[in-house]
Short mmCIF file of C-alpha atoms in Angstrom, two decimals:
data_model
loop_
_atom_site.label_atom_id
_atom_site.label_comp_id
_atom_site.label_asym_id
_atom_site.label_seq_id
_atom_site.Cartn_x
_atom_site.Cartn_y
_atom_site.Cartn_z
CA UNK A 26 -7.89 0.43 11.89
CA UNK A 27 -7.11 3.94 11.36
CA UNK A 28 -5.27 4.60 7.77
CA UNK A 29 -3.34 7.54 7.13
CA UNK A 30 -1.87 8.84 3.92
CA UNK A 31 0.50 11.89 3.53
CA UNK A 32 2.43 13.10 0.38
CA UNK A 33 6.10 14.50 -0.04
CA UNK A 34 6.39 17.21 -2.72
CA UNK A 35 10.83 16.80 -3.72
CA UNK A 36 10.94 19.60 -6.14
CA UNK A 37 13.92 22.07 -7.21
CA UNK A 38 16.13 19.64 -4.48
CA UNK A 39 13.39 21.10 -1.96
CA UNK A 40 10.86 19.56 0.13
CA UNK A 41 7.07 20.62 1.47
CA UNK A 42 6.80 20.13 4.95
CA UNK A 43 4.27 20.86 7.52
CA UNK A 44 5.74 22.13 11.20
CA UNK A 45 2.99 21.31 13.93
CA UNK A 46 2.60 23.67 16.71
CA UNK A 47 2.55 21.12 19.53
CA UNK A 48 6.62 20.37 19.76
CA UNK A 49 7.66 21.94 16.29
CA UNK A 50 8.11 18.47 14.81
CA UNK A 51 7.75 18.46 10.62
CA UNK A 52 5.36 15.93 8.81
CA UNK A 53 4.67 15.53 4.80
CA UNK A 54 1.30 17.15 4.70
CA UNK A 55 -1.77 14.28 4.86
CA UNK A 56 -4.81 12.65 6.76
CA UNK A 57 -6.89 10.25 7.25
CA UNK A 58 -8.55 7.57 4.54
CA UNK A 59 -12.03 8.32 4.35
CA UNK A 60 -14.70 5.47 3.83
CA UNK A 61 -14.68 3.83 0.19
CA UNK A 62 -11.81 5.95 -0.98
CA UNK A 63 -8.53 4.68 -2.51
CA UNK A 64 -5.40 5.32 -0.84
CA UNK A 65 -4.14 7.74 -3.86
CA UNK A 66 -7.49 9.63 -3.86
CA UNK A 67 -7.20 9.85 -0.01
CA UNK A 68 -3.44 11.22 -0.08
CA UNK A 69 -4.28 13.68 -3.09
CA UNK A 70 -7.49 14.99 -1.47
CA UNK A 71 -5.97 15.57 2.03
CA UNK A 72 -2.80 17.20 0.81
CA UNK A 73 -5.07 19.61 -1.42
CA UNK A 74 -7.01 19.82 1.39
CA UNK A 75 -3.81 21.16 3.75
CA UNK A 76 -2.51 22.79 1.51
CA UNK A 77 -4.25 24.44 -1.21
CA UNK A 78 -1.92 23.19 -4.05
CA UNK A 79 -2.60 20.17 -6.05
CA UNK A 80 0.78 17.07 -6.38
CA UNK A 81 1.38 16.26 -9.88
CA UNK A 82 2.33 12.75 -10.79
CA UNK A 83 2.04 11.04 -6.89
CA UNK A 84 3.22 7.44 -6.50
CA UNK A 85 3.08 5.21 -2.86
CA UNK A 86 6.66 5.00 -1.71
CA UNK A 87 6.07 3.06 1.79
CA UNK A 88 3.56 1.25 3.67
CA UNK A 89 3.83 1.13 7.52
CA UNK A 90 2.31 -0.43 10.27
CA UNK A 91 2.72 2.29 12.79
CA UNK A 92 2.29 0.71 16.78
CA UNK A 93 2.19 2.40 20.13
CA UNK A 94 3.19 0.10 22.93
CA UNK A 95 3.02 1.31 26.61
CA UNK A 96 4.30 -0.60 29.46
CA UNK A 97 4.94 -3.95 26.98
CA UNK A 98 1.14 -3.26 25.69
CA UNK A 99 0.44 -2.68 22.49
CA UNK A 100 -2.09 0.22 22.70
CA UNK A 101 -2.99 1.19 19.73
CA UNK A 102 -1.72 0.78 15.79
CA UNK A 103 -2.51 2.21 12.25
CA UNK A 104 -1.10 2.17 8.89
CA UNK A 105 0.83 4.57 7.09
CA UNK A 106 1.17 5.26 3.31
CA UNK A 107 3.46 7.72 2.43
CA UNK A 108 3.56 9.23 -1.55
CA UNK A 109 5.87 11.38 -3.11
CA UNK A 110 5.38 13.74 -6.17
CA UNK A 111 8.22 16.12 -7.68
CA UNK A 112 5.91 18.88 -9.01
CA UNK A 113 2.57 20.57 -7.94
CA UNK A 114 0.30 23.35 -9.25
CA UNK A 115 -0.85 26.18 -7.27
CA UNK A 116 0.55 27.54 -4.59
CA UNK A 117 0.61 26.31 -1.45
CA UNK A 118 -0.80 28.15 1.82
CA UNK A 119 1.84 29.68 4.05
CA UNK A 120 -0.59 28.82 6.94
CA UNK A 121 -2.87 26.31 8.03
CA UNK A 122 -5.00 25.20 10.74
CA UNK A 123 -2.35 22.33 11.02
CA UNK A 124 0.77 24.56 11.09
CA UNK A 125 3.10 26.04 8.53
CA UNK A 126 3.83 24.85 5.53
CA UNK A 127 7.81 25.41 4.68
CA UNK A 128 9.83 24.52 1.73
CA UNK A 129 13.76 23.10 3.07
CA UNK A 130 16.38 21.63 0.90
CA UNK A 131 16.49 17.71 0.86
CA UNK A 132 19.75 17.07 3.11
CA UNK A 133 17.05 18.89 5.89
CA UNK A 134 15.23 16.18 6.27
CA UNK A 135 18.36 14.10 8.11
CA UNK A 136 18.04 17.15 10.69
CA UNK A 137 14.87 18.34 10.95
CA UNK A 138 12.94 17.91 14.45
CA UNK A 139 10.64 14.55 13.64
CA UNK A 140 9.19 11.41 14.35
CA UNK A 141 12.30 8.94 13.62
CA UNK A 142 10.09 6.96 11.56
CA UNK A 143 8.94 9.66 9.39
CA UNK A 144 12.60 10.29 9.24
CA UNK A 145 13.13 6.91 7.51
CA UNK A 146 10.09 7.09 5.32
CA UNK A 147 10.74 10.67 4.34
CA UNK A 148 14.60 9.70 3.29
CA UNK A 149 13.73 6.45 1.64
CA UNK A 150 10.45 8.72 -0.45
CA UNK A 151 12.87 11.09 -1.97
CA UNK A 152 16.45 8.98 -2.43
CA UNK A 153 16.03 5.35 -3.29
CA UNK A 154 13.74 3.40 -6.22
CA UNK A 155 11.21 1.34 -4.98
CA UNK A 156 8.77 0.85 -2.16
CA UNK A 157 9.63 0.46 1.27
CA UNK A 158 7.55 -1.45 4.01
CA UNK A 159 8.02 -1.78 7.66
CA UNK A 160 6.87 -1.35 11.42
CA UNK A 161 7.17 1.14 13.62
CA UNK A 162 6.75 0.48 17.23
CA UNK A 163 7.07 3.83 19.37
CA UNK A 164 6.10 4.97 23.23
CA UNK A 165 2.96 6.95 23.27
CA UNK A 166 5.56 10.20 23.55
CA UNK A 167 6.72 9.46 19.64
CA UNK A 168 9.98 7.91 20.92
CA UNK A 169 11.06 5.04 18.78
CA UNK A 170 10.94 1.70 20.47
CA UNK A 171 11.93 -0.49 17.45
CA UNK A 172 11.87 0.04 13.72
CA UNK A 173 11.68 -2.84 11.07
CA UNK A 174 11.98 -1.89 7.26
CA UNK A 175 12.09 -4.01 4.06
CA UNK A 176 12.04 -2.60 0.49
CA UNK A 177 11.07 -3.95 -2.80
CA UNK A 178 11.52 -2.85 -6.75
CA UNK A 179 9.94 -3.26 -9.91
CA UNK A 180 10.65 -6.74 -11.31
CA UNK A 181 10.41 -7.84 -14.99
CA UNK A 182 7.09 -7.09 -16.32
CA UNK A 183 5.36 -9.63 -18.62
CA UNK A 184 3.87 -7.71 -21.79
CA UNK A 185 3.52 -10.96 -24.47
CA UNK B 4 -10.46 -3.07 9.01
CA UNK B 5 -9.65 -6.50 7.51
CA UNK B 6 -6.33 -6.17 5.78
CA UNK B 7 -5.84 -9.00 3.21
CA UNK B 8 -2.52 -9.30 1.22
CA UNK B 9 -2.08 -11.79 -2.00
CA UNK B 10 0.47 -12.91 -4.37
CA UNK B 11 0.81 -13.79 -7.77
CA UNK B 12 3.42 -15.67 -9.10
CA UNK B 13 4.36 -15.25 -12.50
CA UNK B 14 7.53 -17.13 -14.15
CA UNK B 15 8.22 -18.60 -17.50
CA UNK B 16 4.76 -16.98 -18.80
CA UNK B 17 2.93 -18.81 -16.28
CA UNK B 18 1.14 -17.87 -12.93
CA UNK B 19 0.46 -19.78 -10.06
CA UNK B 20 -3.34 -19.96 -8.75
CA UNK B 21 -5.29 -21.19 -6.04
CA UNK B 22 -8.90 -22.84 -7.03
CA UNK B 23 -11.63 -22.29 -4.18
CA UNK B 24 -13.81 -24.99 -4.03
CA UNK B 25 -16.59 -23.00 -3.28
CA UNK B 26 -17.38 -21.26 -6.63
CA UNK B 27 -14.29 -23.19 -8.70
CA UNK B 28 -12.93 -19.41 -8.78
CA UNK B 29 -9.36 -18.45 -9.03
CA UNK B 30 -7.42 -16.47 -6.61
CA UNK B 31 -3.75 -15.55 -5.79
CA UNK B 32 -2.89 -17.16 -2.74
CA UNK B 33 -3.19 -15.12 0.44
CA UNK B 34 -4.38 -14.18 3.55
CA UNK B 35 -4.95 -11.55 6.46
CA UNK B 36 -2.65 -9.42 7.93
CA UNK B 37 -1.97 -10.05 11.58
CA UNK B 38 -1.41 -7.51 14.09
CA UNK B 39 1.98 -5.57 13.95
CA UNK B 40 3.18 -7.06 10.72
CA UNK B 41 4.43 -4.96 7.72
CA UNK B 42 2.08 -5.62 4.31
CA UNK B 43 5.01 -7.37 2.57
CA UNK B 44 5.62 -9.57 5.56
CA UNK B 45 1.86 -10.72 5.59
CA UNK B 46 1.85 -11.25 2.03
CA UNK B 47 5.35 -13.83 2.09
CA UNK B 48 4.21 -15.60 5.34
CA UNK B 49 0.67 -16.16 3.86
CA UNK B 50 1.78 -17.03 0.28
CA UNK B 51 4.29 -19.58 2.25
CA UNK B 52 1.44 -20.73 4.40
CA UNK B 53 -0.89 -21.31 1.84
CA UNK B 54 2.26 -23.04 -0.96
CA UNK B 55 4.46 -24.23 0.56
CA UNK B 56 6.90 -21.94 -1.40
CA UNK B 57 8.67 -18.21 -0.57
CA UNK B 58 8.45 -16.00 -3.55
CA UNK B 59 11.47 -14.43 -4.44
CA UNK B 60 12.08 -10.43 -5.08
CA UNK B 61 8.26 -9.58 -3.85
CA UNK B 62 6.90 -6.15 -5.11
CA UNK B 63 3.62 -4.41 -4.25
CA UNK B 64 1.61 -3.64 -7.37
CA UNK B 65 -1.83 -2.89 -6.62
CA UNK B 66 -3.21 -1.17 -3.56
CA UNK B 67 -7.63 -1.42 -3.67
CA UNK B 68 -10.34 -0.93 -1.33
CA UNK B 69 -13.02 -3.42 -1.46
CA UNK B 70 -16.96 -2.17 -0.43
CA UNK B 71 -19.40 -4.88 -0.28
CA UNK B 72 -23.03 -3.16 -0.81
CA UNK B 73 -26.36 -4.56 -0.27
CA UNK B 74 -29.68 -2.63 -1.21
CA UNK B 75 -27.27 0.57 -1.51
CA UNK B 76 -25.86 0.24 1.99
CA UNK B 77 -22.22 -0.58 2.94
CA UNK B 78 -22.36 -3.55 4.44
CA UNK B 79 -18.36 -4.49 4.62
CA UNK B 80 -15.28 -2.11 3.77
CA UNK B 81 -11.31 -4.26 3.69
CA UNK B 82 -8.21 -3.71 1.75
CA UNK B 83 -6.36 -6.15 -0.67
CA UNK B 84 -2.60 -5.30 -1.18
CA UNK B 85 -1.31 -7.77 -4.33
CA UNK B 86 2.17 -8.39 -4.68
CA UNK B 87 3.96 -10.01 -8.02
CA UNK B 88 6.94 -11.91 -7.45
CA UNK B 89 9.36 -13.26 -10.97
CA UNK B 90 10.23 -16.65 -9.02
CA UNK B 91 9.91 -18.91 -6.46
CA UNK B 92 12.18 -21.40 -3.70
CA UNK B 93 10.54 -24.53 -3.41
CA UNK B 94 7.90 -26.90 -5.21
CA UNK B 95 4.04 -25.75 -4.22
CA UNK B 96 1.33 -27.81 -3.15
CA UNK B 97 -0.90 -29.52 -5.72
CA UNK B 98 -3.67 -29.82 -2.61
CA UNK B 99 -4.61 -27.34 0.24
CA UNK B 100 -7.12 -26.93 2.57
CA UNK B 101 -7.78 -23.76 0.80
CA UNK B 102 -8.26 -25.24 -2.85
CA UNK B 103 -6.16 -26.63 -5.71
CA UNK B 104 -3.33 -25.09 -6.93
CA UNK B 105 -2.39 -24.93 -10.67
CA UNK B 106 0.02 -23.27 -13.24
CA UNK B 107 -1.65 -21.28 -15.52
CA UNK B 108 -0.29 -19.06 -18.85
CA UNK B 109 -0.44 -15.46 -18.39
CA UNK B 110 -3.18 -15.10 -20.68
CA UNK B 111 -5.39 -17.72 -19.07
CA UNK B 112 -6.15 -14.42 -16.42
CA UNK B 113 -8.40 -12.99 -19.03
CA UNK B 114 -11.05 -15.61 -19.28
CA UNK B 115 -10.49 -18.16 -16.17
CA UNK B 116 -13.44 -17.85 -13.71
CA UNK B 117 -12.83 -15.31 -10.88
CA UNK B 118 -13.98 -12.05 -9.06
CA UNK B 119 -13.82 -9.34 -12.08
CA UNK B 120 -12.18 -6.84 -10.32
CA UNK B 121 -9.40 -9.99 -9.31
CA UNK B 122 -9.01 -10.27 -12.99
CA UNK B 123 -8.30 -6.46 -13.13
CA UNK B 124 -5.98 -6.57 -10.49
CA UNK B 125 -3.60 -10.01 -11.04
CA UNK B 126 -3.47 -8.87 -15.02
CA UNK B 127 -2.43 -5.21 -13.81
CA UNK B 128 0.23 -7.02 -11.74
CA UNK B 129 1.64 -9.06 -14.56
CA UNK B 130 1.45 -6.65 -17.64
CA UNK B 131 2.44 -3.21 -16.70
CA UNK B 132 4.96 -0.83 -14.80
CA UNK B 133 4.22 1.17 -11.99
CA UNK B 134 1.29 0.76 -9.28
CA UNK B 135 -2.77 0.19 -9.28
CA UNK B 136 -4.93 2.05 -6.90
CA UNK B 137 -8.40 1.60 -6.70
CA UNK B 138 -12.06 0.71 -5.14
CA UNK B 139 -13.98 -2.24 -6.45
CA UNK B 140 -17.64 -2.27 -5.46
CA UNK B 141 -19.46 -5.80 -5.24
CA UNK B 142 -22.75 -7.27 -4.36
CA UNK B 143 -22.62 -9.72 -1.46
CA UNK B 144 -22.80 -12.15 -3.98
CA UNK B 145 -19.54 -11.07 -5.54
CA UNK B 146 -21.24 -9.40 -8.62
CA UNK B 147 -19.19 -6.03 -9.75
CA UNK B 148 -21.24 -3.11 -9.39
CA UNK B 149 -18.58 -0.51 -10.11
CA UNK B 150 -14.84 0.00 -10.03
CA UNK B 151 -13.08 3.02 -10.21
CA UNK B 152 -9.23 2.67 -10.80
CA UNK B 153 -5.57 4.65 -10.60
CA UNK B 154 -2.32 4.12 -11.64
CA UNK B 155 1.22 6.08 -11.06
CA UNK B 156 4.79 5.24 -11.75
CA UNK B 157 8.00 5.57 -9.95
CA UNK B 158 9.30 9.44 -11.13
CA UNK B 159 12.60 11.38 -10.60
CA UNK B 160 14.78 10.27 -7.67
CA UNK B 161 16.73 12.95 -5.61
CA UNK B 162 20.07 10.96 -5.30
CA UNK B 163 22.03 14.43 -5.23
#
């Protein structure tokens, strides 16, 4: 089960976002979970690792069970953990093996070219309180078959 | 990659735990994530499965990844997701298959028998704000060799 963590720098009202080269399509800069890490040390190391700058104060906004069904067939599935942070230090590459790294104002993200999943995460990451959870079930092209979300927040906390 | 989610009640100053007969050790009630589900839906359909009861107003708090090691070889990697929930629908099980459930005080976490990295995790859960992140080490025998640990907090939201 292949894990994947990315992280969402919302800073200024702008956004860091990575534009692959296969269809133009924008992603929150991130990997893969390597053996034995955490998921924060994962999504902090491979967003360093993309893009030379390091998120200050990342915290898990959504967990996802991303699925690819072809022909009814469920074909392959991961999960996705998706962080935000609203500041960094250094600054960030303008170039990467993975694509380009470009800041856009917030509202972008309803227009952007994207997966419609990362869509929702992306939105939910940098407007609502909480944590959001859901499954994403999409054709092996990236379009959206179905798309089931539920969120959560902080409850009262017991410190007697 | 086993994917186990748990859930600790905690209401009135009291927590709700699930003795194994093997060891007399306490858990949170839970259980493994099935193929497709979201982490929050595994974690109310095995809580319900395993109490008879639905928590109400679930919330992730802790996110860790569990290595067993055995003459300094990984021998098994899976990751626990625990969830906190303020109340519940529905009177639990004294009896299971799994073990014995029982009401606890909040401060019975710090000295009742159980995995030590558990105890880190279910008294995380209970006492403070914010999310755990981590990677707990054991022996097959369940003794802690290390654990290394995170924590972040919900920051600024972009509601402009």
């Amino acid at each position: 089960m292949q894990r994947i963590a990315n992280l969402l720098i919302c800073k200024d009202g702008k956004v860091l976002l990575l534009k692959k080269p296969r269809r133009n399509w924008y992603v929150a800069p991130g990997g893969k979970m390597e053996v034995g890490e955490s998921i924060l040390v994962s999504a902090v190391r491979e967003f360093t690792e993309e893009t030379n700058a390091t998120p200050i104060g990342p915290h898990l906004k959504g967990i996802y069970t991303m699925v690819i069904e072809e022909d009814g067939e469920r074909i392959d599935e991961w999960m996705l953990f998706t962080f935000v942070a609203n500041d960094l230090e250094g600054t960030p590459f303008h170039e990467t093996r993975e694509g380009i790294l470009e800041w856009h104002p917030v509202e972008a993200l309803n227009t952007l070219p994207m997966a419609e999943g990362d869509r929702t995460n992306l939105l939910f990451a940098v407007q609502e309180k909480g944590m959001q959870y859901g499954t994403f079930v999409y054709t092996p092209d990236f379009s959206l078959i179905t798309e089931t979300i539920q969120q959560s927040s902080e409850g009262e906390v017991n410190n007697g």
